[in-house]
Coordinates of C-alpha atoms and ligand atoms in Angstrom, one line a residue:
X1 CA 3.8 -23.8 -95.3
X2 CA 6.1 -23.5 -92.2
X3 CA 3.4 -21.4 -90.7
X4 CA 0.5 -23.8 -91.2
X5 CA -0.5 -25.1 -87.8
X6 CA -0.1 -28.8 -87.5
X7 CA -3.7 -29.1 -86.3
X8 CA -4.9 -27.9 -89.7
X9 CA -2.9 -30.4 -91.7
X10 CA -4.2 -33.7 -93.0
X11 CA -2.9 -36.4 -90.7
X12 CA -1.8 -39.5 -92.6
X13 CA -1.1 -42.5 -90.3
X14 CA 1.3 -45.1 -91.7
X15 CA 0.6 -48.5 -90.1
X16 CA 1.8 -52.0 -90.6
X17 CA 3.7 -54.9 -89.1
X18 CA 7.3 -54.4 -87.8
X19 CA 10.0 -54.4 -90.5
X20 CA 7.5 -54.1 -93.3
X21 CA 9.0 -50.9 -94.6
X22 CA 6.9 -48.1 -93.0
X23 CA 9.9 -45.9 -92.2
X24 CA 11.5 -46.5 -95.6
X25 CA 8.2 -45.4 -97.2
X26 CA 8.1 -42.2 -95.1
X27 CA 11.6 -41.4 -96.1
X28 CA 10.8 -42.1 -99.7
X29 CA 7.8 -39.8 -99.7
X30 CA 9.6 -37.0 -97.9
X31 CA 12.9 -37.6 -99.7
X32 CA 14.6 -37.2 -96.4
X33 CA 16.0 -39.4 -93.7
X34 CA 12.9 -38.5 -91.5
X35 CA 12.8 -41.9 -89.8
X36 CA 15.4 -44.5 -88.8
X37 CA 15.3 -47.5 -91.0
X38 CA 16.8 -50.9 -90.0
X39 CA 16.4 -54.6 -90.6
X40 CA 15.8 -55.0 -86.8
X41 CA 12.0 -55.4 -86.2
X42 CA 10.7 -52.8 -83.8
X43 CA 13.1 -50.0 -84.9
X44 CA 10.5 -47.3 -84.7
X45 CA 9.5 -46.9 -81.0
X46 CA 8.1 -43.4 -80.8
X47 CA 5.8 -42.3 -83.6
X48 CA 7.6 -39.8 -86.0
X49 CA 5.7 -36.8 -87.3
X50 CA 6.8 -35.1 -90.5
X51 CA 4.8 -32.2 -92.0
X52 CA 5.2 -31.5 -95.7
X53 CA 3.3 -29.9 -98.6
X54 CA 1.6 -32.5 -100.8
X55 CA -0.2 -30.6 -103.5
X56 CA -3.1 -30.6 -104.4
X57 CA -4.0 -31.9 -101.0
X58 CA -2.1 -29.2 -99.2
X59 CA 0.0 -29.5 -96.0
X60 CA 0.0 -33.0 -94.5
X61 CA 1.5 -34.6 -91.5
X62 CA 2.9 -38.1 -92.1
X63 CA 3.0 -40.2 -89.0
X64 CA 5.4 -43.1 -89.0
X65 CA 4.2 -45.5 -86.3
X66 CA 5.7 -48.5 -84.5
X67 CA 4.5 -52.0 -85.6
X68 CA 2.2 -53.7 -83.2
X69 CA 3.1 -57.4 -83.8
X70 CA 6.0 -57.6 -81.4
X71 CA 5.0 -59.5 -78.2
X72 CA 8.0 -58.4 -76.0
X73 CA 7.5 -56.3 -72.9
X74 CA 9.1 -53.3 -74.6
X75 CA 6.5 -53.6 -77.3
X76 CA 3.7 -52.8 -74.8
X77 CA 4.7 -49.2 -74.6
X78 CA 5.1 -49.0 -78.4
X79 CA 1.7 -50.4 -78.9
X80 CA 0.1 -47.8 -76.6
X81 CA 1.9 -45.1 -78.5
X82 CA 0.7 -46.4 -81.9
X83 CA -2.9 -46.9 -80.5
X84 CA -2.8 -43.2 -79.7
X85 CA -2.2 -42.4 -83.4
X86 CA -5.5 -44.1 -84.3
X87 CA -7.2 -41.3 -82.5
X88 CA -5.7 -38.6 -84.8
X89 CA -5.1 -40.2 -88.3
X90 CA -7.6 -38.6 -90.7
X91 CA -6.6 -41.3 -93.3
X92 CA -4.4 -44.4 -92.9
X93 CA -1.9 -46.2 -95.1
X94 CA -1.4 -49.8 -94.3
X95 CA 2.0 -51.0 -95.5
X96 CA 1.8 -54.7 -96.3
X97 CA 3.9 -57.4 -97.9
X98 CA 2.8 -58.8 -101.2
X99 CA 0.2 -61.5 -100.8
X100 CA 0.4 -61.4 -97.0
X101 CA -2.9 -60.5 -95.4
X102 CA -2.7 -61.9 -91.9
X103 CA -4.8 -61.5 -88.7
X104 CA -2.6 -58.5 -88.0
X105 CA -3.7 -56.6 -91.1
X106 CA -7.3 -57.8 -90.5
X107 CA -7.3 -56.4 -87.0
X108 CA -5.7 -53.1 -88.3
X109 CA -8.5 -52.8 -90.8
X110 CA -11.2 -53.5 -88.2
X111 CA -9.7 -50.9 -85.8
X112 CA -9.5 -48.2 -88.6
X113 CA -13.0 -49.0 -89.9
X114 CA -14.5 -48.7 -86.4
X115 CA -13.0 -45.2 -86.3
X116 CA -14.3 -44.5 -89.9
X117 CA -10.7 -43.8 -91.0
X118 CA -10.4 -44.2 -94.8
X119 CA -7.6 -46.6 -95.7
X120 CA -5.1 -47.0 -98.6
X121 CA -3.1 -50.2 -98.8
X122 CA 0.5 -49.9 -99.9
X123 CA 2.1 -53.2 -100.9
X124 CA 5.9 -53.2 -100.5
X125 CA 7.1 -54.8 -103.6
X126 CA 10.8 -54.9 -102.9
X127 CA 11.0 -58.7 -103.3
X128 CA 9.4 -58.2 -106.8
X129 CA 6.6 -60.6 -106.1
X130 CA 3.8 -60.3 -108.6
X131 CA 0.8 -59.1 -106.7
X132 CA -2.1 -61.5 -106.4
X133 CA -4.6 -58.7 -107.0
X134 CA -7.5 -60.8 -105.8
X135 CA -6.6 -60.8 -102.1
X136 CA -6.3 -57.1 -101.8
X137 CA -9.2 -56.1 -104.2
X138 CA -11.5 -57.8 -101.8
X139 CA -10.3 -55.6 -99.0
X140 CA -9.9 -52.2 -100.7
X141 CA -9.9 -50.7 -104.1
X142 CA -7.3 -48.1 -103.0
X143 CA -4.0 -49.9 -103.3
X144 CA -0.6 -49.3 -104.8
X145 CA 2.5 -51.5 -105.1
X146 CA 5.9 -49.9 -104.8
X147 CA 9.4 -50.6 -103.9
X148 CA 10.3 -47.7 -101.7
X149 CA 14.0 -47.7 -102.6
X150 CA 13.5 -47.5 -106.4
X151 CA 14.7 -43.9 -106.9
X152 CA 13.6 -43.7 -110.5
X153 CA 10.0 -44.4 -109.6
X154 CA 9.5 -41.8 -106.9
X155 CA 7.6 -39.2 -109.1
X156 CA 5.3 -41.8 -110.5
X157 CA 4.6 -43.2 -107.1
X158 CA 4.0 -39.8 -105.5
X159 CA 1.5 -38.8 -108.2
X160 CA -0.4 -42.0 -107.6
X161 CA -0.1 -41.8 -103.8
X162 CA -1.4 -38.2 -103.8
X163 CA -4.3 -39.1 -106.1
X164 CA -5.4 -42.0 -103.9
X165 CA -5.0 -40.0 -100.6
X166 CA -7.0 -37.1 -102.2
X167 CA -9.7 -39.5 -103.3
X168 CA -10.2 -41.2 -99.9
X169 CA -10.0 -38.0 -97.8
X170 CA -13.5 -36.8 -96.9
X171 CA -14.5 -33.4 -98.3
X172 CA -15.2 -32.0 -94.9
X173 CA -11.6 -32.6 -93.9
X174 CA -10.2 -31.1 -97.2
X175 CA -12.3 -28.0 -96.8
X176 CA -12.2 -27.6 -93.1
X177 CA -13.2 -24.0 -92.2
X178 CA -14.1 -23.0 -88.7
X179 CA -17.9 -23.2 -89.2
X180 CA -18.0 -20.0 -91.1
X181 CA -20.6 -21.5 -93.4
X182 CA -23.0 -21.9 -90.5
X183 CA -22.5 -18.7 -88.6
X184 CA -21.0 -16.2 -91.1
X185 CA -22.1 -15.5 -94.6
X186 CA -20.3 -13.8 -97.5
X187 CA -19.9 -9.9 -97.1
X188 CA -21.1 -10.0 -93.5
X189 CA -19.2 -7.9 -91.0
X190 CA -17.7 -9.6 -87.9
X191 CA -16.1 -7.9 -85.0
X192 CA -13.5 -9.9 -83.2
X193 CA -12.8 -8.9 -79.6
X194 CA -9.3 -9.8 -78.5
X195 CA -8.3 -8.6 -75.0
X196 CA -4.7 -7.7 -74.7
X197 CA -4.2 -8.4 -70.9
X198 CA -1.2 -9.6 -69.0
X199 CA -2.0 -13.2 -70.0
X200 CA -1.8 -12.3 -73.7
X201 CA 1.3 -13.5 -75.5
X202 CA 3.8 -10.7 -76.2
X203 CA 3.7 -9.4 -79.8
X204 CA 1.3 -11.9 -81.3
X205 CA -2.3 -13.0 -81.5
X206 CA -3.1 -16.5 -80.4
X207 CA -3.8 -19.3 -82.9
X208 CA -7.6 -19.7 -82.8
X209 CA -8.0 -15.9 -83.3
X210 CA -5.6 -15.9 -86.3
X211 CA -7.4 -19.0 -87.8
X212 CA -10.7 -17.2 -87.4
X213 CA -9.4 -14.1 -89.2
X214 CA -8.2 -16.3 -92.1
X215 CA -11.5 -18.2 -92.2
X216 CA -13.5 -14.9 -92.4
X217 CA -11.3 -13.7 -95.2
X218 CA -11.7 -17.0 -97.0
X219 CA -15.4 -16.7 -97.3
X220 CA -15.2 -13.0 -98.4
X221 CA -16.6 -11.6 -95.2
X222 CA -15.2 -8.6 -93.3
X223 CA -13.2 -8.9 -90.1
X224 CA -12.7 -6.0 -87.7
X225 CA -10.5 -6.5 -84.7
X226 CA -10.7 -4.6 -81.5
X227 CA -9.8 -4.9 -77.8
X228 CA -12.7 -5.1 -75.3
X229 CA -11.8 -1.7 -74.0
X230 CA -12.6 -0.1 -77.4
X231 CA -15.6 -2.3 -78.2
X232 CA -18.3 0.2 -77.3
X233 CA -16.7 3.0 -79.2
X234 CA -16.2 0.7 -82.2
X235 CA -19.9 -0.3 -82.2
X236 CA -21.0 3.3 -81.8
X237 CA -19.1 4.1 -85.0
X238 CA -20.9 1.6 -87.1
X239 CA -23.6 3.0 -89.5
X240 CA -25.1 -0.5 -89.8
X241 CA -24.7 -2.9 -86.9
X242 CA -22.2 -5.8 -87.5
X243 CA -23.6 -9.3 -88.1
X244 CA -21.7 -11.0 -85.3
X245 CA -19.3 -10.3 -82.5
X246 CA -16.8 -13.0 -81.5
X247 CA -15.0 -12.6 -78.2
X248 CA -12.5 -14.3 -76.1
X249 CA -14.4 -16.5 -73.5
X250 CA -12.7 -14.6 -70.6
X251 CA -14.5 -11.4 -71.5
X252 CA -17.8 -12.9 -72.5
X253 CA -19.8 -11.2 -69.7
X254 CA -18.3 -7.8 -70.3
X255 CA -18.9 -8.1 -74.1
X256 CA -22.4 -9.4 -73.9
X257 CA -23.2 -6.4 -71.6
X258 CA -21.8 -4.0 -74.1
X259 CA -23.2 -5.5 -77.4
X260 CA -26.9 -4.5 -78.0
X261 CA -29.3 -7.4 -78.0
X262 CA -30.0 -7.2 -81.7
X263 CA -26.4 -8.2 -82.5
X264 CA -25.3 -11.8 -82.2
X265 CA -22.4 -12.7 -79.9
X266 CA -20.4 -15.8 -79.4
X267 CA -16.9 -16.9 -78.4
X268 CA -13.8 -18.2 -80.3
X269 CA -13.7 -21.2 -78.1
X270 CA -17.4 -22.2 -78.8
X271 CA -16.9 -21.8 -82.6
X272 CA -13.9 -24.0 -82.6
X273 CA -15.5 -26.6 -80.4
X274 CA -18.7 -26.6 -82.5
X275 CA -16.5 -27.1 -85.6
X276 CA -14.6 -30.0 -84.1
X277 CA -16.9 -31.8 -81.8
X278 CA -20.6 -32.6 -81.1
X279 CA -22.0 -29.3 -79.7
X280 CA -25.1 -31.1 -78.5
X281 CA -23.0 -33.4 -76.4
X282 CA -21.2 -30.3 -74.9
X283 CA -24.5 -28.9 -73.9
X284 CA -25.4 -32.2 -72.1
X285 CA -22.2 -31.6 -70.2
X286 CA -23.6 -28.3 -68.9
X287 CA -26.7 -30.2 -67.6
X288 CA -24.3 -32.2 -65.5
X289 CA -22.8 -29.0 -63.9
X290 CA -26.3 -28.2 -62.6
X291 CA -26.4 -31.6 -60.9
X292 CA -22.9 -31.8 -59.4
X293 CA -22.6 -32.9 -55.7
X294 CA -20.1 -31.8 -53.1
X295 CA -16.8 -33.6 -53.5
X296 CA -17.4 -34.6 -57.1
X297 CA -14.2 -34.8 -59.3
X298 CA -14.0 -32.7 -62.4
X299 CA -11.3 -33.1 -65.0
X300 CA -10.0 -30.0 -66.8
X301 CA -8.5 -31.3 -70.0
X302 CA -6.1 -29.3 -72.1
X303 CA -4.8 -30.7 -75.3
X304 CA -1.4 -29.1 -75.1
X305 CA 1.1 -28.2 -72.4
X306 CA 1.9 -24.6 -71.6
X307 CA 3.2 -22.7 -68.7
X308 CA 0.3 -21.8 -66.5
X309 CA 0.0 -18.1 -65.4
X310 CA -1.2 -17.1 -61.9
X311 CA -4.8 -16.5 -63.2
X312 CA -4.7 -19.5 -65.6
X313 CA -8.2 -20.1 -67.2
X314 CA -8.2 -23.9 -66.6
X315 CA -6.5 -24.1 -63.3
X316 CA -7.8 -20.9 -61.5
X317 CA -10.6 -19.1 -63.3
X318 CA -12.9 -22.0 -64.3
X319 CA -12.6 -23.9 -60.9
X320 CA -13.3 -20.7 -59.0
X321 CA -16.3 -19.7 -61.1
X322 CA -17.8 -23.2 -61.0
X323 CA -17.4 -23.4 -57.2
X324 CA -18.9 -20.0 -56.9
X325 CA -21.9 -21.0 -59.1
X326 CA -22.4 -24.3 -57.1
X327 CA -21.9 -22.7 -53.7
X328 CA -20.0 -25.8 -52.5
X329 CA -16.6 -27.4 -53.0
X330 CA -15.8 -29.8 -55.8
X331 CA -12.4 -31.3 -56.7
X332 CA -10.6 -30.3 -59.9
X333 CA -7.7 -32.2 -61.6
X334 CA -5.9 -30.9 -64.7
X335 CA -4.5 -33.0 -67.5
X336 CA -2.4 -31.3 -70.1
X337 CA -1.1 -33.0 -73.3
X338 CA -2.5 -35.6 -75.6
X339 CA -3.6 -38.3 -73.3
X340 CA -6.4 -38.7 -70.7
X341 CA -5.6 -40.1 -67.3
X342 CA -6.4 -43.9 -67.1
X343 CA -9.0 -43.3 -64.3
X344 CA -11.3 -41.2 -66.4
X345 CA -14.3 -43.0 -65.0
X346 CA -13.6 -41.4 -61.6
X347 CA -14.7 -38.0 -63.0
X348 CA -18.2 -36.6 -62.9
X349 CA -17.4 -34.2 -65.8
X350 CA -14.7 -33.3 -68.3
X351 CA -14.3 -29.6 -69.1
X352 CA -12.2 -29.5 -72.3
X353 CA -10.2 -26.6 -73.8
X354 CA -10.9 -25.5 -77.4
X355 CA -8.3 -28.0 -78.7
X356 CA -6.7 -25.6 -81.2
X357 CA -3.4 -27.6 -81.2
X358 CA -5.0 -30.9 -82.1
X359 CA -6.8 -32.0 -85.2
X360 CA -10.6 -32.5 -85.5
X361 CA -10.3 -36.3 -85.5
X362 CA -8.4 -36.2 -82.2
X363 CA -10.8 -33.8 -80.6
X364 CA -13.7 -36.1 -81.6
X365 CA -11.8 -39.1 -80.3
X366 CA -11.1 -37.4 -77.0
X367 CA -14.8 -36.5 -76.6
X368 CA -16.0 -39.9 -77.6
X369 CA -13.6 -41.6 -75.2
X370 CA -15.1 -39.7 -72.2
X371 CA -18.7 -40.2 -73.3
X372 CA -18.1 -44.0 -73.9
X373 CA -16.9 -44.1 -70.3
X374 CA -20.1 -42.3 -69.2
X375 CA -18.4 -39.1 -68.4
X376 CA -20.1 -36.0 -69.8
X377 CA -17.9 -33.5 -71.6
X378 CA -18.2 -29.8 -72.0
X379 CA -16.0 -26.9 -73.0
X380 CA -14.2 -23.9 -71.5
X381 CA -16.2 -21.3 -73.5
X382 CA -19.5 -23.0 -72.8
X383 CA -18.8 -23.2 -69.1
X384 CA -17.6 -19.6 -68.8
X385 CA -20.7 -18.4 -70.6
X386 CA -22.9 -20.6 -68.5
X387 CA -21.6 -19.5 -65.1
X388 CA -21.8 -15.9 -66.4
X389 CA -25.5 -16.4 -67.2
X390 CA -25.1 -15.7 -71.0
X391 CA -25.0 -19.2 -72.4
X392 CA -28.3 -19.0 -74.3
X393 CA -27.2 -15.8 -76.0
X394 CA -23.8 -17.1 -77.2
X395 CA -25.3 -20.4 -78.4
X396 CA -27.9 -18.7 -80.5
X397 CA -25.8 -18.6 -83.7
X398 CA -25.5 -22.5 -83.4
X399 CA -29.1 -23.3 -82.7
X400 CA -29.4 -25.2 -86.0
X401 CA -26.6 -27.6 -84.8
X402 CA -28.0 -28.3 -81.3
X403 CA -30.2 -31.4 -81.1
X404 CA -32.9 -31.1 -78.4
Ligands
GTP501 N1 15.5 -53.8 -100.7 C1 14.5 -53.1 -100.1 N2 14.5 -53.1 -98.8 C2 13.5 -52.5 -98.1 C3 12.4 -51.8 -98.8 N3 11.6 -51.3 -97.9 C4 12.1 -51.6 -96.7 N4 13.3 -52.3 -96.8 C5 14.1 -52.8 -95.8 O1 13.3 -53.5 -94.8 C6 13.9 -53.2 -93.5 C7 12.8 -52.7 -92.6 O2 12.5 -51.4 -93.1 P1 11.9 -50.3 -92.1 O3 11.5 -49.1 -93.0 O4 12.8 -50.0 -91.0 O5 10.6 -51.1 -91.6 P2 9.5 -50.5 -90.5 O6 8.2 -51.0 -91.0 O7 9.6 -49.1 -90.3 O8 9.9 -51.4 -89.2 P3 9.7 -51.0 -87.7 O9 10.0 -49.6 -87.4 O10 10.5 -52.0 -87.0 O11 8.2 -51.3 -87.4 C8 15.1 -52.3 -93.7 O12 16.2 -53.1 -93.7 C9 14.8 -51.7 -95.0 O13 16.0 -51.3 -95.7 C10 12.4 -51.8 -100.2 O14 11.6 -51.3 -100.9 N5 13.5 -52.5 -100.8
SF4_502 S1 -4.8 -25.6 -74.0 FE1 -6.2 -26.2 -75.7 S2 -7.1 -24.3 -76.5 FE2 -5.2 -23.8 -75.2 S3 -3.6 -23.6 -76.7 FE3 -3.6 -25.7 -75.9 S4 -4.9 -26.9 -77.3 FE4 -5.3 -24.7 -77.7
MG503 MG1 10.0 -48.0 -88.6

């Protein structure tokens, strides 16, 4: 469990008015003092993330948020932080008081339903008020009433809580495999090309590659891992050609040159993006590259922060290759971390990383946000393949997903 990447856990957002008992509930579920509890409204300021195993669902991340009903200046910052959690919650729990369904809860429901986030309502029953079932039945059939300090009831509560969360979680989230059902079939052979250059982390293989190996094993296919320097020798040794070669985007040109035309090739980054975002939209972003003008601003968006190397893909390689392709200068900004800059409309294009550190919901939210602001989005792997003249070939395994 400790090893399961957070991006692959079900994200459960806990929302509700200040002082309604959200943090108490999180502590009750985790059986730990995960969040600070107090009778002062607005105690939780930064969202608190707690990952735990919740069988049969599997690993989940509980997100205790700050209430949004405080009108103070300080509350503004908290509200922004909680709004950010809407973008990543796969399912939501609204903690409410018995028989209190105010404008606040109604707005919360509207926000969550606009994001298609399934909701469970948890009524805090510590005042022992008999629940007027009617008011909540009209809103959701998924509800439960609990006093989150009643120790003797924790097991019964957890069983019911897990049952409801399991029921409301969409299947595609519960069985989220990196598109292996579209591009790889049972018993097929896949060669993974993993360059071990100076930029590679010492002593380990990076997360998207590890996740891909696991996904291939999960569908009973065969994974063979090789560096780009040994790829030709590896392919020459096959009696039957492999069904697919997946490579790091940075060696896509070299790999497509080596791999015979009858063998399909794509990149890790494209598989992850296709699994987590609208690949047709990403292809529209490529159309935009063709029409960029001198001086246009491009946003390189990375979903996590890391120390950039001297030949960093987002800061150095992609900007240089795009400028070379265009034959004139354009301006690149980099944003790293979970939020976009406020002036997103100033950009002609967003080039997004594979987003391996964020969940699918967040990746989709980030894409939608740019598109809603009329800024086309594309992806690292797609851009690198495009400027290297091999886009058509690496997109071939996904053609059933691309809308013309
Ligand atoms: N007696 C009793 N008190 C509870 C229960 N749930 C919450 N409380 C109390 O209600 C107060 C607020 O609880 P919190 O869990 O801090 O509420 P919150 O929703 O996280 O509040 P903010 O972080 O301010 O948004 C605390 O004093 C809790 O001890 C309960 O089931 N029984
Ligand atoms: S920058 Fe993006 S692709 Fe790279 S590690 Fe972070 S989230 Fe993953
Ligand atoms: Mg709290």
